[in-house]
mmCIF file of C-alpha atoms in Angstrom:
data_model
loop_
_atom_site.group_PDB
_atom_site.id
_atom_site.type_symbol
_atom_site.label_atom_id
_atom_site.label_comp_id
_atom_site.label_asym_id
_atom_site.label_seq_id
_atom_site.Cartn_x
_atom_site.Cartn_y
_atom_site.Cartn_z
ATOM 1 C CA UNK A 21 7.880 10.389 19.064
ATOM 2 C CA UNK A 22 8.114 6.840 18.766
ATOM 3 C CA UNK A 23 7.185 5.332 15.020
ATOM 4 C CA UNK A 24 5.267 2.720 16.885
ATOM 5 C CA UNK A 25 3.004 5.215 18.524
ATOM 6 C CA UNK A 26 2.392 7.239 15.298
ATOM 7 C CA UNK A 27 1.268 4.758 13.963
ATOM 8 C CA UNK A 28 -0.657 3.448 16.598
ATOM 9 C CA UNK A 29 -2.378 6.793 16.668
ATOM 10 C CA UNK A 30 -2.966 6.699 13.188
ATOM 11 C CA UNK A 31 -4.707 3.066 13.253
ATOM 12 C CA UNK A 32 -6.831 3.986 16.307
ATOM 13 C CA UNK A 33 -8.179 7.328 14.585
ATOM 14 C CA UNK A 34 -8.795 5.820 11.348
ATOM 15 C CA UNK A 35 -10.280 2.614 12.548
ATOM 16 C CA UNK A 36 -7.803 0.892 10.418
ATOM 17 C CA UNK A 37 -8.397 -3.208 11.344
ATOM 18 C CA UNK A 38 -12.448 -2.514 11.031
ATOM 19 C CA UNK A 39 -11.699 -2.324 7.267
ATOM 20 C CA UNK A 40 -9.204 -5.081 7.050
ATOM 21 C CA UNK A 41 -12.244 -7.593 5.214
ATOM 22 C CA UNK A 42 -13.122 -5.338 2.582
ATOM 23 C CA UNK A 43 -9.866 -3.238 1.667
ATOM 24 C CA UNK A 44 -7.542 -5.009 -0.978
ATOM 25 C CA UNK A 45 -4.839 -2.679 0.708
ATOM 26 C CA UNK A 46 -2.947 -3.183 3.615
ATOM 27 C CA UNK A 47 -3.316 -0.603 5.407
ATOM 28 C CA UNK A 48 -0.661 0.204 8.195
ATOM 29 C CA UNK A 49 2.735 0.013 8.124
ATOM 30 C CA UNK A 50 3.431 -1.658 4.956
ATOM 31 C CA UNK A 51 6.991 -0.951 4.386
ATOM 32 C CA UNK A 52 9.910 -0.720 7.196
ATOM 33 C CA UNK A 53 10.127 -0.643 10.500
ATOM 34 C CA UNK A 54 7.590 0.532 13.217
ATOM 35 C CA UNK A 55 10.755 0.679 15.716
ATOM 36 C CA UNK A 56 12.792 3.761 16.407
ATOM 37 C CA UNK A 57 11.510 7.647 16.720
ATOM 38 C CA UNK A 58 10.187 10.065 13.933
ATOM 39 C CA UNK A 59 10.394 13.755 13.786
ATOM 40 C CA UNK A 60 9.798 14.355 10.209
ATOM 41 C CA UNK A 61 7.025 12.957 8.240
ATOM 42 C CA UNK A 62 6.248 13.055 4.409
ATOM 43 C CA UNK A 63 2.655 12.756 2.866
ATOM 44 C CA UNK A 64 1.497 12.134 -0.740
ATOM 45 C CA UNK A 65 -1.391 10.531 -2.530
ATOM 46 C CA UNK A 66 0.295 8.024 -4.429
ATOM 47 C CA UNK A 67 3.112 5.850 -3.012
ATOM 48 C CA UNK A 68 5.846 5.504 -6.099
ATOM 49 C CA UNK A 69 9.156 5.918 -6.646
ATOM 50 C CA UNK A 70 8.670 9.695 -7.364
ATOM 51 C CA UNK A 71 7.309 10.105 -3.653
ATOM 52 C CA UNK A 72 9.842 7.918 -1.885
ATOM 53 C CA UNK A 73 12.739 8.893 -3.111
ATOM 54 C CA UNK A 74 11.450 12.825 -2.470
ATOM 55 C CA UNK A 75 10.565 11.456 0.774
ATOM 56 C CA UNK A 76 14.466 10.637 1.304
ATOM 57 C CA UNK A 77 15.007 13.852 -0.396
ATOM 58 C CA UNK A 78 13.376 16.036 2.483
ATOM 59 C CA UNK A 79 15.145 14.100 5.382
ATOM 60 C CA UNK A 80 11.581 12.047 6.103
ATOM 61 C CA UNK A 81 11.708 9.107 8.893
ATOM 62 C CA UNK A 82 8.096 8.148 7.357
ATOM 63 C CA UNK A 83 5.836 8.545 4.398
ATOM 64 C CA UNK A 84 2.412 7.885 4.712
ATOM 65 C CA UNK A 85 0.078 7.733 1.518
ATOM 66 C CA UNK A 86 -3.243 6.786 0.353
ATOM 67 C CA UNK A 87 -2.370 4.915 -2.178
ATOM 68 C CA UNK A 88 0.836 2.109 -0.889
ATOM 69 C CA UNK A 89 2.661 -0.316 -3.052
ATOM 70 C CA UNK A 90 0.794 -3.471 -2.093
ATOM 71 C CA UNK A 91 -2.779 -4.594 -3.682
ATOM 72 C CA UNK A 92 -4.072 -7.972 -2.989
ATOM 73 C CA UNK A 93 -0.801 -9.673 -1.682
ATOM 74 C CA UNK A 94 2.837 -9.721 -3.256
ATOM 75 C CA UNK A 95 4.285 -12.465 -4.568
ATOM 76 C CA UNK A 96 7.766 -11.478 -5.622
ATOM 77 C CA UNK A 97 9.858 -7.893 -5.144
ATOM 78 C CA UNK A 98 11.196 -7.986 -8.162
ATOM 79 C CA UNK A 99 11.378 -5.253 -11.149
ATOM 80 C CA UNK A 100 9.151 -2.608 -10.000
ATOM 81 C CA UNK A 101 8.010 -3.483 -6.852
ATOM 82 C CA UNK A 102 11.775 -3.805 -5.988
ATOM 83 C CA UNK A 103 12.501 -0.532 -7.339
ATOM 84 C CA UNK A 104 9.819 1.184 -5.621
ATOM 85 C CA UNK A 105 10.476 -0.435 -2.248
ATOM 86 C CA UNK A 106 14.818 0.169 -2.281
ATOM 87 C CA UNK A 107 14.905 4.212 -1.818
ATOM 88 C CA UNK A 108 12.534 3.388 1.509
ATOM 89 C CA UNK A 109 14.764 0.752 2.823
ATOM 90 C CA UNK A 110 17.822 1.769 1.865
ATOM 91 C CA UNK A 111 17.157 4.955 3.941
ATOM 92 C CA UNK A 112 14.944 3.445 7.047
ATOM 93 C CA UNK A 113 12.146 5.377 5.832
ATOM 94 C CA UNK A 114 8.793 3.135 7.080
ATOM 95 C CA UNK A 115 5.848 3.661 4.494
ATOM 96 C CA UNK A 116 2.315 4.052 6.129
ATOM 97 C CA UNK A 117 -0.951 3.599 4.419
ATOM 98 C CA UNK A 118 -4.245 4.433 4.541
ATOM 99 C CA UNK A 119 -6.690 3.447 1.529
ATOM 100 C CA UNK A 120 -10.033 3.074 2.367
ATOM 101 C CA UNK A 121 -10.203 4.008 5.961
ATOM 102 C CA UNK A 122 -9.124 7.226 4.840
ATOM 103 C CA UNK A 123 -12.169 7.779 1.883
ATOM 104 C CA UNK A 124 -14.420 6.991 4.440
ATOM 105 C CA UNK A 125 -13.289 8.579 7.825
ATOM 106 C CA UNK A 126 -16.057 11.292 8.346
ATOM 107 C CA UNK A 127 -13.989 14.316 9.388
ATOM 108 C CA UNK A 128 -10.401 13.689 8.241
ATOM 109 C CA UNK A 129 -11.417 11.643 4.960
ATOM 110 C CA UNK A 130 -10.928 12.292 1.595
ATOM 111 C CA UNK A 131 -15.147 12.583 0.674
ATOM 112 C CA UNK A 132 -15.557 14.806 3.993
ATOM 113 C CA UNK A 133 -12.956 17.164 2.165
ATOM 114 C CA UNK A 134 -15.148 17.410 -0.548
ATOM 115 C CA UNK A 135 -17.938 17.850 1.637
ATOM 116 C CA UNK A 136 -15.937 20.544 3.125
ATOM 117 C CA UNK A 137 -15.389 22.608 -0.146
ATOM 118 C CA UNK A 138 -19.182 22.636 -1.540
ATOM 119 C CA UNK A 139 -20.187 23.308 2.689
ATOM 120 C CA UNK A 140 -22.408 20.352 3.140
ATOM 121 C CA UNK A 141 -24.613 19.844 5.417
ATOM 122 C CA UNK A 142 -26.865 17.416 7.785
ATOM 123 C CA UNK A 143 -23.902 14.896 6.648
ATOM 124 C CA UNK A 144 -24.272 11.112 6.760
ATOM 125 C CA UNK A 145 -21.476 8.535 5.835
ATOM 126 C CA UNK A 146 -22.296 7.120 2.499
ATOM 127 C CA UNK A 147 -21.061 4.598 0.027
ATOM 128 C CA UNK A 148 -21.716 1.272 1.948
ATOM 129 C CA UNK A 149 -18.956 -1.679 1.136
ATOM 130 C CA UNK A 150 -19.586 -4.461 3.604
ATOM 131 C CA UNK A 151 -20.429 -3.308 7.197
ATOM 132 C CA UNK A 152 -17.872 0.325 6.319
ATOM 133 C CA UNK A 153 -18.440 3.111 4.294
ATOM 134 C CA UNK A 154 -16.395 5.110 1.856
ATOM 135 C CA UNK A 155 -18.022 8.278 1.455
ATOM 136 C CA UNK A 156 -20.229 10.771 2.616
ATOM 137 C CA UNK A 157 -23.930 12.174 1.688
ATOM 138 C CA UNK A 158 -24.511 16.147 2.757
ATOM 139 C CA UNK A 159 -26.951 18.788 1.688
ATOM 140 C CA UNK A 160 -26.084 21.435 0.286
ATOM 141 C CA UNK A 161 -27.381 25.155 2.022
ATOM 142 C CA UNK A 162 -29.393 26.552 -0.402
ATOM 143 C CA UNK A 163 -30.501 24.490 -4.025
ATOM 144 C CA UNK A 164 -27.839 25.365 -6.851
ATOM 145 C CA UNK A 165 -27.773 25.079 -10.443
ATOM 146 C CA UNK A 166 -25.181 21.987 -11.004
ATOM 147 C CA UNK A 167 -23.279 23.893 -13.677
ATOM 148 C CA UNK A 168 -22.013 25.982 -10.479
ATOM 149 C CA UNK A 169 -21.781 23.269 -8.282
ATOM 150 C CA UNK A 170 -19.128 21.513 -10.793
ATOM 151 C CA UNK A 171 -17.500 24.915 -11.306
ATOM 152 C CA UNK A 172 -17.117 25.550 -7.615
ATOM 153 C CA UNK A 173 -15.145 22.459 -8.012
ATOM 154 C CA UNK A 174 -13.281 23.228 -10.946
ATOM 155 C CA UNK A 175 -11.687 26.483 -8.966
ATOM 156 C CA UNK A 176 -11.140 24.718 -5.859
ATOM 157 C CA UNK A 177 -9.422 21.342 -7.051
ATOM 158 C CA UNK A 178 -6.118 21.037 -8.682
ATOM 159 C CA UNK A 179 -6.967 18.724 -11.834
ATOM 160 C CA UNK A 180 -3.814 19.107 -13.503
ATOM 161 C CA UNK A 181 -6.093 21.573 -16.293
ATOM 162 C CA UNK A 182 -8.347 18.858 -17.373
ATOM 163 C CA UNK A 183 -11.045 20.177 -15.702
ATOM 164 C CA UNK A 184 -13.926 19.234 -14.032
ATOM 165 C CA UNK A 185 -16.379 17.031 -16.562
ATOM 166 C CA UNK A 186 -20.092 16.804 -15.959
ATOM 167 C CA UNK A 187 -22.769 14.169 -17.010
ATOM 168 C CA UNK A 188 -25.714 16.346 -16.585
ATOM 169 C CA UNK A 189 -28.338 13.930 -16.534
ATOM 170 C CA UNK A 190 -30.202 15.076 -13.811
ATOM 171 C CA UNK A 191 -32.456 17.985 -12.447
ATOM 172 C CA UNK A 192 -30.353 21.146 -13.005
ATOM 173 C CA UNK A 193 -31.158 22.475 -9.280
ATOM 174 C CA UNK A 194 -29.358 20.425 -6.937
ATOM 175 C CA UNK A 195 -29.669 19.880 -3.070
ATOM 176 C CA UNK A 196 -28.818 16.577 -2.226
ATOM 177 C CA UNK A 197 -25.176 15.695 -2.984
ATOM 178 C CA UNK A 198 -23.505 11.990 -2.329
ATOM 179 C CA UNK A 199 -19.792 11.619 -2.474
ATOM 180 C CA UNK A 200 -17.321 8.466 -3.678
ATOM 181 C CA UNK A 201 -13.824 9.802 -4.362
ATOM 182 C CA UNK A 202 -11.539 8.247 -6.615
ATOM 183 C CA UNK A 203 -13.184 5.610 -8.353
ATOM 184 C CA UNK A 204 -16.500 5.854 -7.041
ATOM 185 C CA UNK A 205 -19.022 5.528 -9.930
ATOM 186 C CA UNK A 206 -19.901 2.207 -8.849
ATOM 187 C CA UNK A 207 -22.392 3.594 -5.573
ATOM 188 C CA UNK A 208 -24.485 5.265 -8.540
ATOM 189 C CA UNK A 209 -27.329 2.901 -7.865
ATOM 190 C CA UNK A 210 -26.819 3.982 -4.415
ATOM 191 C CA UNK A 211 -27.035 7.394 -4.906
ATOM 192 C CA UNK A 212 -30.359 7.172 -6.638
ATOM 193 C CA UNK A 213 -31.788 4.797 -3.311
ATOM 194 C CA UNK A 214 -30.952 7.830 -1.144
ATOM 195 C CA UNK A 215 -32.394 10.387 -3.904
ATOM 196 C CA UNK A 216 -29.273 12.530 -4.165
ATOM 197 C CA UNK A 217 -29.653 15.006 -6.996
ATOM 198 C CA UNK A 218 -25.595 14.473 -8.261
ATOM 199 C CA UNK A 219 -22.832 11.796 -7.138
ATOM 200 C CA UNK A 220 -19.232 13.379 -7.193
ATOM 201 C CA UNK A 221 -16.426 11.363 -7.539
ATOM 202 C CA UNK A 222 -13.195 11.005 -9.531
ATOM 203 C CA UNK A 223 -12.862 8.925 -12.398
ATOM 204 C CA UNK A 224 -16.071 7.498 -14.604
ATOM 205 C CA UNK A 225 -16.452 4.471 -16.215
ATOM 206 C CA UNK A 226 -17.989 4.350 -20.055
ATOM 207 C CA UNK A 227 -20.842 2.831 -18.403
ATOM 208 C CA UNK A 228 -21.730 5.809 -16.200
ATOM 209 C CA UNK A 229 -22.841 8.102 -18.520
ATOM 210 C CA UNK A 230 -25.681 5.545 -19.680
ATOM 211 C CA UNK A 231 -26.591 4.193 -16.314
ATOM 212 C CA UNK A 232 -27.088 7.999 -15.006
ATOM 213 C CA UNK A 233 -29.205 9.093 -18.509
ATOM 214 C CA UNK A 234 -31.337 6.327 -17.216
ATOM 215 C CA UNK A 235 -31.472 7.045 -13.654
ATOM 216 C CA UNK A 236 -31.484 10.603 -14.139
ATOM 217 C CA UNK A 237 -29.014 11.604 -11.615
ATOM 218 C CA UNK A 238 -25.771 13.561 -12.039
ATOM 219 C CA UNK A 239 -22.316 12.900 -11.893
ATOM 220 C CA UNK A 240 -19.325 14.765 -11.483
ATOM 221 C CA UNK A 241 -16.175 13.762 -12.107
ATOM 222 C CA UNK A 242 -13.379 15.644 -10.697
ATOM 223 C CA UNK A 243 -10.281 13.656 -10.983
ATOM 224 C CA UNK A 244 -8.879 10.375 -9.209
ATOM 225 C CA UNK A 245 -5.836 12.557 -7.387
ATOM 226 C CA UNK A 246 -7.325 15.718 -7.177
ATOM 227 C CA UNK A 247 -10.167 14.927 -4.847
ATOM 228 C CA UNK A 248 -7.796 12.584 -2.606
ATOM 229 C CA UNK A 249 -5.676 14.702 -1.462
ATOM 230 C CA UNK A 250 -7.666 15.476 1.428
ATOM 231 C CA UNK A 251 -7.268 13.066 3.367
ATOM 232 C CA UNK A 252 -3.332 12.757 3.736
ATOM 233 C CA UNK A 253 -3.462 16.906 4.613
ATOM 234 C CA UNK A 254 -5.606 15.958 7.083
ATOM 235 C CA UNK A 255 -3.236 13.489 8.727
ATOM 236 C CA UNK A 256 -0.425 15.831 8.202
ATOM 237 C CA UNK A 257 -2.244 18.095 10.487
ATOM 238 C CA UNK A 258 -2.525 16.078 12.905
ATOM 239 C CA UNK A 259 0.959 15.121 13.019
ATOM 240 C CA UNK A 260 1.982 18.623 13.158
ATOM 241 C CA UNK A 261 -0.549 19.360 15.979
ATOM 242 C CA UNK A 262 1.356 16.240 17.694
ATOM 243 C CA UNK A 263 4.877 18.229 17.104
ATOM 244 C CA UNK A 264 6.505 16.770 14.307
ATOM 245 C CA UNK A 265 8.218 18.189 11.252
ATOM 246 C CA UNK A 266 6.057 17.674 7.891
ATOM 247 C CA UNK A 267 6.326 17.773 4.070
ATOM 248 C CA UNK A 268 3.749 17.179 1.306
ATOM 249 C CA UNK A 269 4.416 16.232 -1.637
ATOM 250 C CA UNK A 270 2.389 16.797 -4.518
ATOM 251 C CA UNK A 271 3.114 14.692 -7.646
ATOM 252 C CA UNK A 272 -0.330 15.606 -9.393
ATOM 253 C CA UNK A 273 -1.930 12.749 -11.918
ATOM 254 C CA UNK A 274 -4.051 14.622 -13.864
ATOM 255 C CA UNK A 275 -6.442 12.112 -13.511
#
């Protein structure tokens, strides 16, 4: 296959310019070359040096990631940056990203994953940022005590042993469950508009615990990494339904 039409594939499926205005990534190719073929493609969460250069390791042509090098714009490739970038180059390895269009895509994202593991239902995409949406809101089959709920979690996600932590500030039976991966404590206040019972996400903020005593909703918090990995199996699927030779690479945070 060509790289170009991976790619393009890619970008059509995950609606990749409609989030262009309101992603501080570039998403896309963002490192290399979208000419020649590719038969073998890596995936990981987290593009880094630790990724790439296993990337190389594995005989990849491309490595696509949620996370990518480039936040905002870069000024220089120098230090780090440069050091992160040369195993890719040196080795004509293209580096493909997909940041929010990937926590928001409503079957292959990283939130429907999550959806997927606790079996949601009547799903709706949730976590508005401008006119997209980076999660997903489902119900669950039957109400559950949220001490179960954030177990079910604990079992199913890799969390590096930190385990899943719980501000139980809400109702202890829960039906209604809104998702935000990774950093996602900031659609609280959304949450409580839609009158889910629990947001899950990744990573808190000090803030959160207060704001959800007051709101009286709960939040889970199931690690950055582990509940974004979703998404880039997803897109490995896909390129093995397409015929292509994959690898994933897990290089786990703990956070």
């Amino acid at each position: 296959m060509d790289r170009s039409d991976l790619f393009a594939r890619y970008d059509e499926e995950l609606r990749t310019d409609d989030y262009a205005d309101v992603d501080a990534s570039p998403n896309g190719l963002q490192v290399g070359s979208d000419e020649g073929t590719v038969e073998h493609v890596a995936f990981a969460v987290d593009a880094a040096v630790a990724t790439a250069e296993r990337a190389v390791a594995v005989g990849a042509d491309v490595l696509v990631t949620h996370h990518g090098f480039v936040w905002g714009g870069l000024d220089r490739v120098t230090g780090r940056e440069y050091e992160r970038i040369v195993p890719l180059a040196r080795n004509d390895v293209s580096l493909y990203v997909s940041h929010l269009p990937l926590d928001g895509h409503q079957t292959l994202g990283n939130a429907a994953g999550v959806g997927d593991v606790l079996d949601l239902h009547e799903r709706d995409p949730f976590g508005a940022l401008g006119p997209e949406y980076v999660g997903q809101r489902g119900r669950l089959a039957d109400p559950t005590s949220i001490y179960d709920l954030t177990a079910r979690l604990d079992d199913a996600l890799d969390t590096g042993g930190r385990g899943v932590r719980l501000v139980d500030a809400g109702p202890e039976q829960v039906e209604d469950v809104a998702v935000v991966t990774g950093s996602g404590v900031d659609w609280l206040d959304e949450a409580v508009d839609v009158g889910a019972d629990v947001l899950v996400t990744g990573e808190g903020k000090q803030k959160v615990y207060h704001e959800a005593q007051e709101a009286e909703i709960n939040v889970v918090l199931a690690g950055h990494y582990a509940t974004e990995t979703f998404g880039v199996q997803a897109l490995q699927e896909r390129a093995e339904e397409w015929g292509l030779e994959t690898t994933y690479i897990d290089e786990p945070t703990g956070l």
